[in-house]
Short mmCIF file of C-alpha atoms (C1' of nucleotides) in Angstrom, two decimals:
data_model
loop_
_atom_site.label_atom_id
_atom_site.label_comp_id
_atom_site.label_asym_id
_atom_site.label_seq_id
_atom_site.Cartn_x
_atom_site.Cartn_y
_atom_site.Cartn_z
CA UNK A 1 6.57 -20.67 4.09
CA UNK A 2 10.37 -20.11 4.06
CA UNK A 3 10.56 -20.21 0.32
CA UNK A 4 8.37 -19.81 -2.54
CA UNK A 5 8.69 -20.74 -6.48
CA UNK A 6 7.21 -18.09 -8.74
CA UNK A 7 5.37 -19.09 -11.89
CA UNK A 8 8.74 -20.31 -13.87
CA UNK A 9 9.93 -22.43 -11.27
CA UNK A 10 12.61 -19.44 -9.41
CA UNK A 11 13.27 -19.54 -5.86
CA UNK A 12 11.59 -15.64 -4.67
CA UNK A 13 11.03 -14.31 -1.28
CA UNK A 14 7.55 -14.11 0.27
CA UNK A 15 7.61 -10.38 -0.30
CA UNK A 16 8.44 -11.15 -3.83
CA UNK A 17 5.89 -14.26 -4.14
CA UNK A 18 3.48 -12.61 -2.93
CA UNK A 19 4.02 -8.99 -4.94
CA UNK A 20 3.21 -11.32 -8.07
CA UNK A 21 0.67 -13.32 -7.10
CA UNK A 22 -1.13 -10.09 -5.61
CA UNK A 23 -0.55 -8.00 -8.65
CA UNK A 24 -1.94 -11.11 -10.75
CA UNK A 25 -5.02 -11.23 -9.01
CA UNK A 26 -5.56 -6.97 -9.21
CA UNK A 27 -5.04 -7.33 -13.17
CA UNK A 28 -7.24 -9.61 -13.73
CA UNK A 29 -9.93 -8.32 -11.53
CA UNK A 30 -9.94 -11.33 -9.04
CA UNK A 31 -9.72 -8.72 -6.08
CA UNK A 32 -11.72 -6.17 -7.33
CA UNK A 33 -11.85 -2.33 -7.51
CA UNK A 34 -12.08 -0.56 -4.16
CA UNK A 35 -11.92 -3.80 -2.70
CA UNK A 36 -10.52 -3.46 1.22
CA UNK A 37 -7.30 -5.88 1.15
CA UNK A 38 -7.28 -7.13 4.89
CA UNK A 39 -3.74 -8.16 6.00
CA UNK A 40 -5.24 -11.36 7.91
CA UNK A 41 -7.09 -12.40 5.15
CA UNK A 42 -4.36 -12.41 2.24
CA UNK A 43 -1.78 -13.82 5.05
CA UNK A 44 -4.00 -16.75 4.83
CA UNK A 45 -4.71 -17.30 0.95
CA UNK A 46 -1.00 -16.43 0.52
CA UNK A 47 0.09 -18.60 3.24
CA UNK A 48 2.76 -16.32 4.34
CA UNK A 49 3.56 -13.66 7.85
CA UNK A 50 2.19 -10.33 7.66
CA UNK A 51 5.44 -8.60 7.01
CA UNK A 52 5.29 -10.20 3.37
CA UNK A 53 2.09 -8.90 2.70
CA UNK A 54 1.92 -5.60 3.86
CA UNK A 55 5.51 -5.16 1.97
CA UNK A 56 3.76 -6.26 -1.20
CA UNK A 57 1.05 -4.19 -0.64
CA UNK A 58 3.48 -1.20 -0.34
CA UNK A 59 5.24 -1.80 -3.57
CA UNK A 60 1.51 -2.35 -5.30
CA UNK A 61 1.21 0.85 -4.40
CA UNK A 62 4.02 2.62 -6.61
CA UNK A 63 2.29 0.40 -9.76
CA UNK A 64 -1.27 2.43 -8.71
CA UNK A 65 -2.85 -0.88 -8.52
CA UNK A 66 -3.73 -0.64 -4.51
CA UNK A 67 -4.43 2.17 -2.20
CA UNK A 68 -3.12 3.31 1.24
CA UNK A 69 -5.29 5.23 3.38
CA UNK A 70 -3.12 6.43 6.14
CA UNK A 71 -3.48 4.48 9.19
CA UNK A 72 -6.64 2.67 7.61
CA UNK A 73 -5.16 0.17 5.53
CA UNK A 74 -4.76 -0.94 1.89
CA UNK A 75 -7.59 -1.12 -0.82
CA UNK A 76 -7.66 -2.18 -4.84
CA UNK A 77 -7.40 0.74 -6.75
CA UNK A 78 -10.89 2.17 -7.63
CA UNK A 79 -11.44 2.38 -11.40
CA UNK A 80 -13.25 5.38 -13.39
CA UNK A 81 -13.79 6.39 -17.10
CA UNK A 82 -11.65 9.32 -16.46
CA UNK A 83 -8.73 7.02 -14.76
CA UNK A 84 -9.38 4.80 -17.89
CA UNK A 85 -9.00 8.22 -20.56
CA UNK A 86 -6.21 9.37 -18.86
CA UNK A 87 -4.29 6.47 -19.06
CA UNK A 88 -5.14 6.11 -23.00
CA UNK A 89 -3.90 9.55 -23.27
CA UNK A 90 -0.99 8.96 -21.54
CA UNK A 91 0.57 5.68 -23.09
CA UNK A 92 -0.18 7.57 -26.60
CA UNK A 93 2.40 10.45 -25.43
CA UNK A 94 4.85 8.76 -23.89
CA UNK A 95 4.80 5.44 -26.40
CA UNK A 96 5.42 7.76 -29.20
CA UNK A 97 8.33 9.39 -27.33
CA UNK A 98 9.79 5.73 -26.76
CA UNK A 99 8.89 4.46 -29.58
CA UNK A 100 10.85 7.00 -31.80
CA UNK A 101 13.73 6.64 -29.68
CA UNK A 102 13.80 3.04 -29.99
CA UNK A 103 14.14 3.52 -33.66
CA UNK A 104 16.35 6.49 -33.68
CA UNK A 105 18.49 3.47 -32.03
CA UNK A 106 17.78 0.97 -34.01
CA UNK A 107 20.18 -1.92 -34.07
CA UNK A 108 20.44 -5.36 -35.52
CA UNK A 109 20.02 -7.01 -31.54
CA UNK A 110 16.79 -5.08 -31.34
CA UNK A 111 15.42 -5.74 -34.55
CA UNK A 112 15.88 -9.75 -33.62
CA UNK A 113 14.26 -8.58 -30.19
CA UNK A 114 11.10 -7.51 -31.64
CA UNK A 115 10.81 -10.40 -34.59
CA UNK A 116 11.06 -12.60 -32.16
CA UNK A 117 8.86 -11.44 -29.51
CA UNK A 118 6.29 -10.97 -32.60
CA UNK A 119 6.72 -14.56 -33.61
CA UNK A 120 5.72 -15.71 -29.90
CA UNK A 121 2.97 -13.52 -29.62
CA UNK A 122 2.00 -14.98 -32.94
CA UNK A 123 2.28 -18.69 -31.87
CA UNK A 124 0.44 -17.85 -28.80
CA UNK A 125 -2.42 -16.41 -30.06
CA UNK A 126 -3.30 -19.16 -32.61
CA UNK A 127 -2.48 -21.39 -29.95
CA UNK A 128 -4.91 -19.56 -27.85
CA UNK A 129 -2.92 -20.49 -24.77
CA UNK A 130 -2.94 -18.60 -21.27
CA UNK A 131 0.16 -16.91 -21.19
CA UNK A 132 -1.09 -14.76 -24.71
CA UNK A 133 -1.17 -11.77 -22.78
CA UNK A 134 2.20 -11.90 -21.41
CA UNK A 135 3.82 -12.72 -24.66
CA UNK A 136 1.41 -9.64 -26.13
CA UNK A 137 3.01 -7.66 -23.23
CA UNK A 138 6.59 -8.72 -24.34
CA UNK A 139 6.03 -7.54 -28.01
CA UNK A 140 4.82 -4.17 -26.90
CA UNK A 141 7.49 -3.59 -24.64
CA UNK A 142 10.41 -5.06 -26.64
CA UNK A 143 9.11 -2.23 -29.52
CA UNK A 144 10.25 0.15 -26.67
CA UNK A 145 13.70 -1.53 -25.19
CA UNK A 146 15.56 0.65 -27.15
CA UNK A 147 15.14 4.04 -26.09
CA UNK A 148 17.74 4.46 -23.46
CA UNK A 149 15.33 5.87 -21.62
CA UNK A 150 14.42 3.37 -18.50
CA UNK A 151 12.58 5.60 -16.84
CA UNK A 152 10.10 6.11 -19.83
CA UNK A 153 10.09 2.32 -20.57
CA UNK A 154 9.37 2.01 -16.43
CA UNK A 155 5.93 4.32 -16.99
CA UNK A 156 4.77 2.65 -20.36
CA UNK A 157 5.29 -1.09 -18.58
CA UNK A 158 2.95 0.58 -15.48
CA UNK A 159 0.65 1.84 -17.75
CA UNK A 160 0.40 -0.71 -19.67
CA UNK A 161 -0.82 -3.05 -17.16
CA UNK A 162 -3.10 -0.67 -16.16
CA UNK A 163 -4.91 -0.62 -18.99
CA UNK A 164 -4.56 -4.37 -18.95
CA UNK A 165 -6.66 -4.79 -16.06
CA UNK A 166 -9.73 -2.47 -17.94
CA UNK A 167 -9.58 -4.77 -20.36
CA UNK A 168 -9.80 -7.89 -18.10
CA UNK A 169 -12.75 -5.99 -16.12
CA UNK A 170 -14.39 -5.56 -19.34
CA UNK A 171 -13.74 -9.25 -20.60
CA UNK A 172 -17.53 -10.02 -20.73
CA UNK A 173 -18.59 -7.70 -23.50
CA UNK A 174 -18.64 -8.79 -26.99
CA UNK A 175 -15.36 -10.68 -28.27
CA UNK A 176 -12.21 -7.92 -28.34
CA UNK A 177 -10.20 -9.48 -31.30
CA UNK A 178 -13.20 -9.18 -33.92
CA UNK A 179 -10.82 -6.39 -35.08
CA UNK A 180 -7.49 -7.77 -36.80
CA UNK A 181 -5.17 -7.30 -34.11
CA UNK A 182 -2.70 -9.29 -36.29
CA UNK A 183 -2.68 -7.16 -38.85
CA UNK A 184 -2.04 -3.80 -36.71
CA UNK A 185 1.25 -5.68 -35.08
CA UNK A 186 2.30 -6.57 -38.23
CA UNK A 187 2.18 -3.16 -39.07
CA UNK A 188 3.48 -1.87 -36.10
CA UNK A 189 6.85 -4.37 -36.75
CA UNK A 190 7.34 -3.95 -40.35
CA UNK A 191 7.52 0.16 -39.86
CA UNK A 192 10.04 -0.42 -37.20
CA UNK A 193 12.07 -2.85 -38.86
CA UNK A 194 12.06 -0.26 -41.94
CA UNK A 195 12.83 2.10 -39.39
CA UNK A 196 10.18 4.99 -40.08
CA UNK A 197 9.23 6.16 -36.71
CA UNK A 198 6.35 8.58 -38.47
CA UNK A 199 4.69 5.65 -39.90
CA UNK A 200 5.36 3.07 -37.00
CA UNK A 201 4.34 5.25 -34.20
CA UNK A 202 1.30 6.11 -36.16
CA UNK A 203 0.37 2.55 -36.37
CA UNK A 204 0.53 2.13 -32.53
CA UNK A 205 -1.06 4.85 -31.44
CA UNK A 206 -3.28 3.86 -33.97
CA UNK A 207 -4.06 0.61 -32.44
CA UNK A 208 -4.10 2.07 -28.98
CA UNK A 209 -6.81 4.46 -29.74
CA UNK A 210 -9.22 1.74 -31.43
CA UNK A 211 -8.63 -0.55 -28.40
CA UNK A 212 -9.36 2.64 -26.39
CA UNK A 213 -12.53 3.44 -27.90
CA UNK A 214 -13.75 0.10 -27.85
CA UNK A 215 -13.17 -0.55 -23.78
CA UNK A 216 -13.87 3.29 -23.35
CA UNK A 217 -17.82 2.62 -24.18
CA UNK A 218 -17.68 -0.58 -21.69
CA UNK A 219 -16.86 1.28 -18.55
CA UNK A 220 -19.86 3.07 -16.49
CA UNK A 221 -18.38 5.47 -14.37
CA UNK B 1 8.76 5.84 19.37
CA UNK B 2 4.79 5.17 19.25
CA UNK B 3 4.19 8.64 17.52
CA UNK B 4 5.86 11.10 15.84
CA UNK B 5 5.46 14.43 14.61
CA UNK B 6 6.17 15.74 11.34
CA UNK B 7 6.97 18.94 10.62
CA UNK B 8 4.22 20.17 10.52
CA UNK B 9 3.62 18.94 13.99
CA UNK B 10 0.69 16.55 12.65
CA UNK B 11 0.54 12.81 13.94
CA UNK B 12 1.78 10.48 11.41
CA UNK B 13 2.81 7.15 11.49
CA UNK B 14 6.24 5.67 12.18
CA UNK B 15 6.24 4.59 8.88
CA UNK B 16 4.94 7.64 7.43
CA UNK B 17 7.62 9.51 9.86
CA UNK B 18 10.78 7.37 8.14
CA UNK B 19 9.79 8.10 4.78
CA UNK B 20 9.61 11.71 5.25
CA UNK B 21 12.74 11.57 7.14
CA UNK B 22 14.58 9.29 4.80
CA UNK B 23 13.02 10.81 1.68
CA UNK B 24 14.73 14.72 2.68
CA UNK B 25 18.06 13.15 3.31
CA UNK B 26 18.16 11.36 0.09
CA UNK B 27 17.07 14.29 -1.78
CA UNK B 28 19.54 16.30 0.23
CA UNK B 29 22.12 14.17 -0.60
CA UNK B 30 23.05 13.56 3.04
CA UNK B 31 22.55 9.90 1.74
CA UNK B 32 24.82 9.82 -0.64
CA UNK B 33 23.78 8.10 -4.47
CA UNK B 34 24.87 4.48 -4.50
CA UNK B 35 25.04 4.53 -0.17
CA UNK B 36 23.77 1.02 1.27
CA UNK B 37 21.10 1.52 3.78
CA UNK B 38 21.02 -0.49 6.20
CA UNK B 39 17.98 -1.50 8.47
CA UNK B 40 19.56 -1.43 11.29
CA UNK B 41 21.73 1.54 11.05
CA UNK B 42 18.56 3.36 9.51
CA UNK B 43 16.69 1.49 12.71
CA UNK B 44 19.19 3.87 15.49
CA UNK B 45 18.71 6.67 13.62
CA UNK B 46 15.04 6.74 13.21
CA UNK B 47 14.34 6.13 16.30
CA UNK B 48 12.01 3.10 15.24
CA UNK B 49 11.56 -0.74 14.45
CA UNK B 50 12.52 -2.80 11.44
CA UNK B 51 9.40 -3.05 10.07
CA UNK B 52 8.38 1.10 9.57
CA UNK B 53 11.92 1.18 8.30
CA UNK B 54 11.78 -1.17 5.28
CA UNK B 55 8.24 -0.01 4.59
CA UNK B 56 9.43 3.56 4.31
CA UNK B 57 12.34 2.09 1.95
CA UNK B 58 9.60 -0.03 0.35
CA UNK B 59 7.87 3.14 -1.03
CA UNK B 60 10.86 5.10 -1.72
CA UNK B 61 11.93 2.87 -4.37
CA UNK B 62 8.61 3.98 -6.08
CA UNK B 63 10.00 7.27 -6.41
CA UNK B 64 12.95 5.77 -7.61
CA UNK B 65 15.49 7.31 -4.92
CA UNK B 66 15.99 3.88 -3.49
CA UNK B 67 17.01 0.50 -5.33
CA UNK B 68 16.18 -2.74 -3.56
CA UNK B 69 18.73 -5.59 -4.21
CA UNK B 70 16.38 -8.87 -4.15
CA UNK B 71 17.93 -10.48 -0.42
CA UNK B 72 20.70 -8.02 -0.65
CA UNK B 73 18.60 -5.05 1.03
CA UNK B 74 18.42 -1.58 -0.44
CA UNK B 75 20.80 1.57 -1.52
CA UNK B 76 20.18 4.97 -2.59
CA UNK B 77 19.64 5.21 -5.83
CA UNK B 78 22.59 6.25 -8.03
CA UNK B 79 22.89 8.82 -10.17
CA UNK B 80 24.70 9.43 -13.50
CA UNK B 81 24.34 11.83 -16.57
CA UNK B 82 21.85 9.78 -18.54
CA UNK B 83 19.79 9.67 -15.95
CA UNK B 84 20.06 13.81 -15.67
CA UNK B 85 19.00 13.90 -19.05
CA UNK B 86 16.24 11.42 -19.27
CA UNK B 87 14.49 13.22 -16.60
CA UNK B 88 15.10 16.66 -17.70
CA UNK B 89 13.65 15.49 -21.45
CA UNK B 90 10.95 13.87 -19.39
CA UNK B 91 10.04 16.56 -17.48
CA UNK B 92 9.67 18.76 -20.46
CA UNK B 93 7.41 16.63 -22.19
CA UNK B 94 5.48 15.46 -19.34
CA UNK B 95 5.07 19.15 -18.01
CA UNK B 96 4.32 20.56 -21.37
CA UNK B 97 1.47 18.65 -21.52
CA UNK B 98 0.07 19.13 -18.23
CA UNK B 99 0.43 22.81 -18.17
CA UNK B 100 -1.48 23.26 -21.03
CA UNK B 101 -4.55 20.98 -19.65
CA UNK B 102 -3.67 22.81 -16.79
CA UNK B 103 -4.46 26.25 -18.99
CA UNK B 104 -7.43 24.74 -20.90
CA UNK B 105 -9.44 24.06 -18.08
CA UNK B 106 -8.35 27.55 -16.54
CA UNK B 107 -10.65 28.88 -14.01
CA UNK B 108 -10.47 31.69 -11.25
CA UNK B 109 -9.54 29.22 -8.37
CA UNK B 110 -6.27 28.17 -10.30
CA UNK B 111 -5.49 31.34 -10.92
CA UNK B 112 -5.93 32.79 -7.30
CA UNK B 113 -4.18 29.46 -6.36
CA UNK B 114 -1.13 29.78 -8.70
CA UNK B 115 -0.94 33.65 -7.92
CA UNK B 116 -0.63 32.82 -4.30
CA UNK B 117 2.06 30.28 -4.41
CA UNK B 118 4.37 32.87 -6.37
CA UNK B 119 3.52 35.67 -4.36
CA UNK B 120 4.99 32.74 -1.08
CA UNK B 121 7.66 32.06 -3.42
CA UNK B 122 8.80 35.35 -4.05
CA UNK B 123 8.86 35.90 -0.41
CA UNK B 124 10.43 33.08 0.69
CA UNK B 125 13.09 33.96 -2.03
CA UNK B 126 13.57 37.50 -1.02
CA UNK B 127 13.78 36.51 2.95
CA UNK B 128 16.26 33.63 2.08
CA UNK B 129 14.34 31.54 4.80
CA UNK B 130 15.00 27.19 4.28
CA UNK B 131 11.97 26.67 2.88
CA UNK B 132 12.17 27.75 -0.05
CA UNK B 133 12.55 24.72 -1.63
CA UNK B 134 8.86 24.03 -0.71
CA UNK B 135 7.95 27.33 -2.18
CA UNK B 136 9.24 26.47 -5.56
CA UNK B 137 7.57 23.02 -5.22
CA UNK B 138 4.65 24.20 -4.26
CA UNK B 139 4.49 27.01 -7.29
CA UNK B 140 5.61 24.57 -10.16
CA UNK B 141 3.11 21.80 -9.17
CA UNK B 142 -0.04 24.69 -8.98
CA UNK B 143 0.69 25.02 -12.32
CA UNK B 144 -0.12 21.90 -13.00
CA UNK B 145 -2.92 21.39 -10.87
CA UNK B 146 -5.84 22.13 -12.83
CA UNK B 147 -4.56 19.39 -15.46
CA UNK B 148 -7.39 17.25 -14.39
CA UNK B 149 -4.98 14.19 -15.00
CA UNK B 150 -4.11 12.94 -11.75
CA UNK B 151 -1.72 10.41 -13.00
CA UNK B 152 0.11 12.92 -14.92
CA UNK B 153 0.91 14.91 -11.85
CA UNK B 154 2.17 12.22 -9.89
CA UNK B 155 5.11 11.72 -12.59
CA UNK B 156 5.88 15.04 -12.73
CA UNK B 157 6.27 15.71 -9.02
CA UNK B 158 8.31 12.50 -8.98
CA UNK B 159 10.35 13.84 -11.51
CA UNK B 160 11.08 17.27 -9.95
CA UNK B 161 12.12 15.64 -7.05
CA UNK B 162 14.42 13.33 -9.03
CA UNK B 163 15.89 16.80 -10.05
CA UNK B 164 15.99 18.66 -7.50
CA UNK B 165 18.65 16.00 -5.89
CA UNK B 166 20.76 16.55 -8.68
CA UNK B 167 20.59 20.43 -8.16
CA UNK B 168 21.38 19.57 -4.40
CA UNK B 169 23.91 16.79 -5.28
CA UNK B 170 26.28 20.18 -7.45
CA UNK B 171 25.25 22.46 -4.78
CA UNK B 172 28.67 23.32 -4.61
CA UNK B 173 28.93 24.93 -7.94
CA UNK B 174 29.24 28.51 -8.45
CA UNK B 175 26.30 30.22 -7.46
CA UNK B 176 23.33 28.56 -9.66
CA UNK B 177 20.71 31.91 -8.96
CA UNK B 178 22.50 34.31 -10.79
CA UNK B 179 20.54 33.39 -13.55
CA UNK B 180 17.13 36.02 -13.47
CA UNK B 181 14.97 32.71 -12.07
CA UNK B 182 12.78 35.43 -10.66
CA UNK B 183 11.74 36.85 -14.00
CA UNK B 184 11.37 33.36 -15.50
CA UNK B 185 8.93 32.39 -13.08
CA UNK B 186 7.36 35.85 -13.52
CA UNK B 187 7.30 35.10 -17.41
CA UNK B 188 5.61 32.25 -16.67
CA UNK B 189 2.72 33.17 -14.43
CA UNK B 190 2.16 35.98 -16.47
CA UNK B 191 1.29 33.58 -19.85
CA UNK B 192 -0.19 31.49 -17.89
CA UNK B 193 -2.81 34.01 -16.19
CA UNK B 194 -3.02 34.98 -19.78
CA UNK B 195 -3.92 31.73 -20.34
CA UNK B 196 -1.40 31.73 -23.53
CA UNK B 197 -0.63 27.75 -23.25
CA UNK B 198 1.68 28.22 -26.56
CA UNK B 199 3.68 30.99 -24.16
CA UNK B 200 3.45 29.34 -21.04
CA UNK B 201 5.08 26.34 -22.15
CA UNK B 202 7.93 27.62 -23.91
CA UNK B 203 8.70 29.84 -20.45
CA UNK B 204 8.63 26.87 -18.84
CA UNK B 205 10.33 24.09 -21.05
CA UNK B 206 13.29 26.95 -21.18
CA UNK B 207 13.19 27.52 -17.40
CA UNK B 208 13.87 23.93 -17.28
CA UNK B 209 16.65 23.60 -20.19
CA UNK B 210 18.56 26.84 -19.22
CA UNK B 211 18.35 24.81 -15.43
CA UNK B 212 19.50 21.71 -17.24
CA UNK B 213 22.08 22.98 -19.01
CA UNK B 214 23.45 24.64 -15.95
CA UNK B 215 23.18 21.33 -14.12
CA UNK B 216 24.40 19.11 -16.72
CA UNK B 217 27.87 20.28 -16.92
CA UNK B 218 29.00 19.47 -13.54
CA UNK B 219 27.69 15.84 -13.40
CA UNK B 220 30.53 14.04 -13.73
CA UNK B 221 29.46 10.31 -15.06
"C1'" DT C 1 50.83 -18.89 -5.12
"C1'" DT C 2 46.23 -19.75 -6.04
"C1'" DG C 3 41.74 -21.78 -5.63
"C1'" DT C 4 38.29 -24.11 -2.86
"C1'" DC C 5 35.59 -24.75 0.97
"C1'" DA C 6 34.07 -24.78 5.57
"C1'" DA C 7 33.08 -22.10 9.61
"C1'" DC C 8 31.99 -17.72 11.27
"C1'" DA C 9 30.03 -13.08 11.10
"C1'" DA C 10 26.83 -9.73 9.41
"C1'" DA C 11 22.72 -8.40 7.44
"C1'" DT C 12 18.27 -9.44 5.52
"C1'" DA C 13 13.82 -11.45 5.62
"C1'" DT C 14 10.22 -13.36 8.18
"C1'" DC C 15 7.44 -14.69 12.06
"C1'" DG C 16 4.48 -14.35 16.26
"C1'" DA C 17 2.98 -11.41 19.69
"C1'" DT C 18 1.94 -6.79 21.46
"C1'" DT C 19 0.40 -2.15 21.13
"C1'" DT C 20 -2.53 1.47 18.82
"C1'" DT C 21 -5.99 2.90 16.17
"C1'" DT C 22 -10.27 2.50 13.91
"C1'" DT C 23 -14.72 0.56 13.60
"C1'" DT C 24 -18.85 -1.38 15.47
"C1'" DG C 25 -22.81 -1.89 18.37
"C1'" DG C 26 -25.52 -0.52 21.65
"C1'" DA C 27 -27.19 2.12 26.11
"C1'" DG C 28 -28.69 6.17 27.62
"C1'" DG C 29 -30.10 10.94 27.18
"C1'" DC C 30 -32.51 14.63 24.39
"C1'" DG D 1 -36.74 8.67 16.58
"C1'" DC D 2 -32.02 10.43 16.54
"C1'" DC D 3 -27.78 11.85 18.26
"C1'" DT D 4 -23.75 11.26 21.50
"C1'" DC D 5 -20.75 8.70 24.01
"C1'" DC D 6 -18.56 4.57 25.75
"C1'" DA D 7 -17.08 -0.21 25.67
"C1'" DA D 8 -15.96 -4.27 22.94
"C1'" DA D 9 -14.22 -6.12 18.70
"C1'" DA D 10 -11.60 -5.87 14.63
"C1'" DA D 11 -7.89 -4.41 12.08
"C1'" DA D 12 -3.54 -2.02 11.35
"C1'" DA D 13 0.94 -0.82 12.87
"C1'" DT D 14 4.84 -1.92 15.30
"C1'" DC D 15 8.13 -4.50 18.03
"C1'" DG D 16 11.50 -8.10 19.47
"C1'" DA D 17 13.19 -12.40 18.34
"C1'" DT D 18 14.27 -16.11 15.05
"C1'" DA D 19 15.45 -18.10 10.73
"C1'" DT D 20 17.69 -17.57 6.40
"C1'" DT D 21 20.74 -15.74 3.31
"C1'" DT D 22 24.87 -13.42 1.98
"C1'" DG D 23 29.57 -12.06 2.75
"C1'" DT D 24 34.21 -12.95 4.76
"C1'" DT D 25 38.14 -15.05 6.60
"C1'" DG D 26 41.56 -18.31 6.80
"C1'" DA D 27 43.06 -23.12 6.67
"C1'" DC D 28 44.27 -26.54 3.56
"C1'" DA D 29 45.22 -28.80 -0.77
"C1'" DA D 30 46.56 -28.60 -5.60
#
DNA sequence: TTGTCAACAAATATCGATTTTTTTGGAGGC
DNA sequence: GCCTCCAAAAAAATCGATATTTGTTGACAA
């Protein structure tokens, strides 16, 4: 495969190609925890040269979604309640620190950002379409673009898909949304478009904490 | 080269080899912010193949000291003021929180452990020998290494190393120790031992900002 | 003079094959 | 029966070569 079209139709390399459709399957829990990732193996289902693969692997990596062992080869990230609490604990700091930033500079652009980004997440979910959880994504990061702080907004995104994939891994138990979602976005965006950071971060790490609680009790370990 | 050593005069791989090698000289600033690295350049003077080479680059972009350019290959990550000061507020939020998990689980093997690495630090210090560097590594991250919050860690020893390329990037400032580091560190250990987390942390997070401060003035950008 | 475009040069990305290392599965000794 | 050691198989790591892309130069036309 000399070239390869990502989900929107772009012209990516195989490294790149494969990176995504790798990380895809690690979120949502097609290639499971601890699973050994065999070069041979995902150079077939990703019809691509080993080169590709093992360079995806290696940026997987940095996102703590896959595991070198030295000489041994590349495994899914294992998954633990502790792994799970620490990541809660951690997108509650650092959101808060972004979060206030973002609103400290608060602009007309951004506000437009995150009305917008609120509206698609919106339309998606009553749409109930596929690509909800990207446009769910897009909201919670867009709350953050703000901050002038890329490296903080580079942790939160890596975190945040981490504790994506618990809640993919979890997806059986009883229905997540019973709680109104809706109304703790709408929350979150009117606070930041009044810009009170007290109140808005509140709000999030409000929601965080009740979707933490509620995966927390799913997970064994 | 089939093997290599590192310098520790352990086996590692070739891959494992280049990163280690690549890794000093950008935090050295041998490889200057912004440089373009180039695989085959890099190839001649690693001794190695193409392959070990872009892995290592492949996981140095992780720890964000390398940028890859989608088809356009990879350069050493720049550098610039905001980028001092987002890490340096990072690092004092990030490390305030660890060192005080750090202090709340406090047991006798931390301590011995955190007691030994300043005692090596100290020594290194007073001999002048190269690697004290290490030393000072090696004492900040004990510290943190009771935190119990693996994650955590990893983002602060990124970060350090982020800053300690700045520190090596003004090297040629007036002399940076004159400052009483020695007693800081002292201060520190001491609250810490005490297990005073209130103490310890504001000994740190002002070891860091009197550092900062220092720093900050002779980045240009 | 300036802008465009083709041919060339340089560098990256990828492939297929080879070399090393780890793992597996017994055979033989205790 | 259980451990140790050795060969065979599997997998990972690495290499050398090829294909693809990007960058550059200079001729030619507007």
């Amino acid at each position: 495969m000399k070239h390869m079209k990502d989900v929107y139709g772009k012209e990516t390399s195989a490294t790149h190609g494969s990176y995504l459709t790798l990380r895809k399957m690690i979120l949502s829990g097609e290639l499971p925890p601890g699973q050994k990732l065999k070069i041979e193996q995902l150079r077939g289902l990703l019809n691509t040269g080993a080169s590709p693969v093992r360079e995806a692997l290696s940026l997987l990596t940095s996102d703590m979604l896959v595991e070198r062992i030295d000489q041994r080869g590349f495994r899914a990230a294992p998954v633990g309640k502790a792994n799970f609490e620490e990541i809660l604990l951690l997108r509650c700091s650092l959101e808060e620190t972004a979060l206030q930033a973002s609103i400290t500079n608060a602009d007309a652009l951004w506000e437009e950002r995150i009305v917008l980004c609120h509206h698609h997440m919106k339309k998606a979910m009553k749409a109930g379409t596929a690509n909800f959880e990207d446009t769910h994504k897009n909201f919670h990061m867009a709350l953050l673009s703000n901050s002038k702080l890329p490296v903080l907004e580079r942790y939160c995104s890596q975190l945040y898909d981490l504790n994506i994939r618990y809640r993919n891994l979890a997806a059986d138990g009883p229905r997540y949304q019973e709680r109104s979602i809706q109304t703790e976005h709408q929350n979150i965006l009117d606070a930041a478009l009044d810009r009170d950071a007290i109140r808005a971060t509140v709000f999030l790490i409000d929601h965080y904490r009740k979707t933490g609680e509620y995966l927390g009790r799913q997970i064994k370990n």
